Amino acid sequence: MQWRNGAIFLFTWIFSGFTSVAQVKQNTFEKLLTAPKSYVIFHTTDAITVDGKPLEKSWQKARWSDKFVDIEGADKPRPTYSTRFKMLWDQQSLFVYAELEEPHIWAYYDTNDMIVFHENDFEIFLDPTRDTHNYYEFEINAQNVILDLVMNKAYRSDGTFNLHWNAEGFRSAVHLEGTLNDPSDMDTKWCVEMQIPFSSLSTNDEYVQPQDGSLWKINFSRVQWQTEVKNGKYVKKKDPETGKNLHENNWVWSPQGVINMHYPERWGLVRFSEKPAGSIVDFELPDDEVLRKYLWETYYHQQQFRRAHKRFATSLNELKMAESGEDAGLTFQLNMKADSTKFLLTLTADNGLVITIDQEGFAQQATK
């Protein structure tokens, strides 16, 4: 969940292929602009029993994800324990199965909607519209305690979370290969299975029903605390100098580039396919996803500019940002309308693609 703010890392980097009418900004945000991980979710005709065990034929054929990496990226130390997932879908639901290698399985929170990430947990974040607003989060611990919430927008834009929201019809199960809360033995892993009805991803009875080829933004996170045993119980290790808990590890599927899961634009990209599990489908980033990075680069610079000057820049020239470019075989123009308190940046490509982003990070696609 990560309500705390993470650091943002600055790098000197220029997009290849980006041509400038104005001066190209060279102090850019490399880790926040890398391509996301991708995954094809295949269709299942099996009746999935949510029991924490992938026994159905479709689960056996479904492709494993890449193993999780540090939230900041692959250049950080590799996670101590392996984490991976599979996904399937039918016309009603998204199904998730995950395996978390773990020699010491523990979870003491026992009531739904407790702040689960204060213990070891597994999390999924979903943005069905890819606009970074009105997105959903599920957290689960090793004794199947769930926290579900919806965010109207990211915390950086003064977003708020709704803990009273519940995903109607959501089902989950946990399977342990080991024993819960028993420090006297060594465990192997804990496994999570979820069924998320598409109709549950709503606050107003309207929801996104995926079709063959639909694209969603999704990411997964594993929060892992350093522990020791005291009086027969797992407790978090503390910094001997400050007396505070040591920082948790954050391991994710698609690297965020920043210690904050609430950068929805940084989540992975999934494509729904009507083909059965076991099929082979190539995944290519769509043109709009390739070009969005130019909007996000400007957005990050606008936020940085506002922190320094207490206002937004009113032109791309003031930001020393490019006004045109070429990528994915397309040429495009950038136009920004702005005043000191708000802005709207529009990218128009020569194939008719139009994408916009505003000061709250609301990103959407239209056509000319």
PDB file of C-alpha atoms in Angstrom, residues 9 11 13 15 28-38 69-75 217 219 252-258 263-269 285 289-294 296-297 300:
ATOM      1  CA  PHE A   9      15.809   9.685  -8.652  1.00  0.00           C
ATOM      2  CA  PHE A  11      19.351  10.994 -14.136  1.00  0.00           C
ATOM      3  CA  TRP A  13      19.281  10.937 -20.121  1.00  0.00           C
ATOM      4  CA  PHE A  15      15.123   9.689 -25.279  1.00  0.00           C
ATOM      5  CA  THR A  28      15.319  13.637 -16.861  1.00  0.00           C
ATOM      6  CA  PHE A  29      13.773  10.812 -14.862  1.00  0.00           C
ATOM      7  CA  GLU A  30      15.209   7.673 -16.390  1.00  0.00           C
ATOM      8  CA  LYS A  31      13.898   5.136 -13.894  1.00  0.00           C
ATOM      9  CA  LEU A  32      10.375   6.522 -14.203  1.00  0.00           C
ATOM     10  CA  LEU A  33      10.320   6.197 -17.984  1.00  0.00           C
ATOM     11  CA  THR A  34      11.386   2.625 -18.675  1.00  0.00           C
ATOM     12  CA  ALA A  35       9.052   0.310 -20.576  1.00  0.00           C
ATOM     13  CA  PRO A  36       6.677  -1.691 -18.341  1.00  0.00           C
ATOM     14  CA  LYS A  37       6.598  -5.467 -18.033  1.00  0.00           C
ATOM     15  CA  SER A  38       3.839  -7.125 -20.057  1.00  0.00           C
ATOM     16  CA  VAL A  69      12.542  -7.642  -8.564  1.00  0.00           C
ATOM     17  CA  ASP A  70      13.222  -4.745  -6.213  1.00  0.00           C
ATOM     18  CA  ILE A  71      10.686  -1.941  -6.520  1.00  0.00           C
ATOM     19  CA  GLU A  72      13.367   0.483  -7.736  1.00  0.00           C
ATOM     20  CA  GLY A  73      14.577  -1.804 -10.513  1.00  0.00           C
ATOM     21  CA  ALA A  74      16.845  -4.679 -11.456  1.00  0.00           C
ATOM     22  CA  ASP A  75      20.004  -2.723 -10.564  1.00  0.00           C
ATOM     23  CA  LYS A 217      -2.502  -1.529 -16.157  1.00  0.00           C
ATOM     24  CA  ASN A 219       1.076  -4.465 -10.913  1.00  0.00           C
ATOM     25  CA  VAL A 252       7.371  -6.126  -7.466  1.00  0.00           C
ATOM     26  CA  TRP A 253       6.634  -7.576 -10.860  1.00  0.00           C
ATOM     27  CA  SER A 254       7.109  -4.441 -12.999  1.00  0.00           C
ATOM     28  CA  PRO A 255       9.666  -2.055 -11.441  1.00  0.00           C
ATOM     29  CA  GLN A 256       8.245   1.256 -10.255  1.00  0.00           C
ATOM     30  CA  GLY A 257      11.571   3.100 -10.326  1.00  0.00           C
ATOM     31  CA  VAL A 258      10.594   4.762  -7.049  1.00  0.00           C
ATOM     32  CA  TYR A 263       2.557   5.744  -9.457  1.00  0.00           C
ATOM     33  CA  PRO A 264      -0.079   3.913 -11.554  1.00  0.00           C
ATOM     34  CA  GLU A 265       1.592   4.882 -14.817  1.00  0.00           C
ATOM     35  CA  ARG A 266       4.506   2.676 -13.773  1.00  0.00           C
ATOM     36  CA  TRP A 267       2.471  -0.517 -13.519  1.00  0.00           C
ATOM     37  CA  GLY A 268       2.783  -3.381 -15.964  1.00  0.00           C
ATOM     38  CA  LEU A 269       0.603  -3.743 -19.024  1.00  0.00           C
ATOM     39  CA  LEU A 285       3.462  -2.154 -26.688  1.00  0.00           C
ATOM     40  CA  GLU A 289       1.749   3.360 -24.515  1.00  0.00           C
ATOM     41  CA  VAL A 290       5.063   4.029 -26.277  1.00  0.00           C
ATOM     42  CA  LEU A 291       4.264   7.723 -26.696  1.00  0.00           C
ATOM     43  CA  ARG A 292       2.859   8.297 -23.201  1.00  0.00           C
ATOM     44  CA  LYS A 293       6.398   8.435 -21.820  1.00  0.00           C
ATOM     45  CA  TYR A 294       6.853  11.840 -23.454  1.00  0.00           C
ATOM     46  CA  TRP A 296       4.996  11.686 -18.356  1.00  0.00           C
ATOM     47  CA  GLU A 297       8.479  13.151 -18.744  1.00  0.00           C
ATOM     48  CA  TYR A 300       7.492  14.989 -13.870  1.00  0.00           C
TER      49      TYR A 300
END
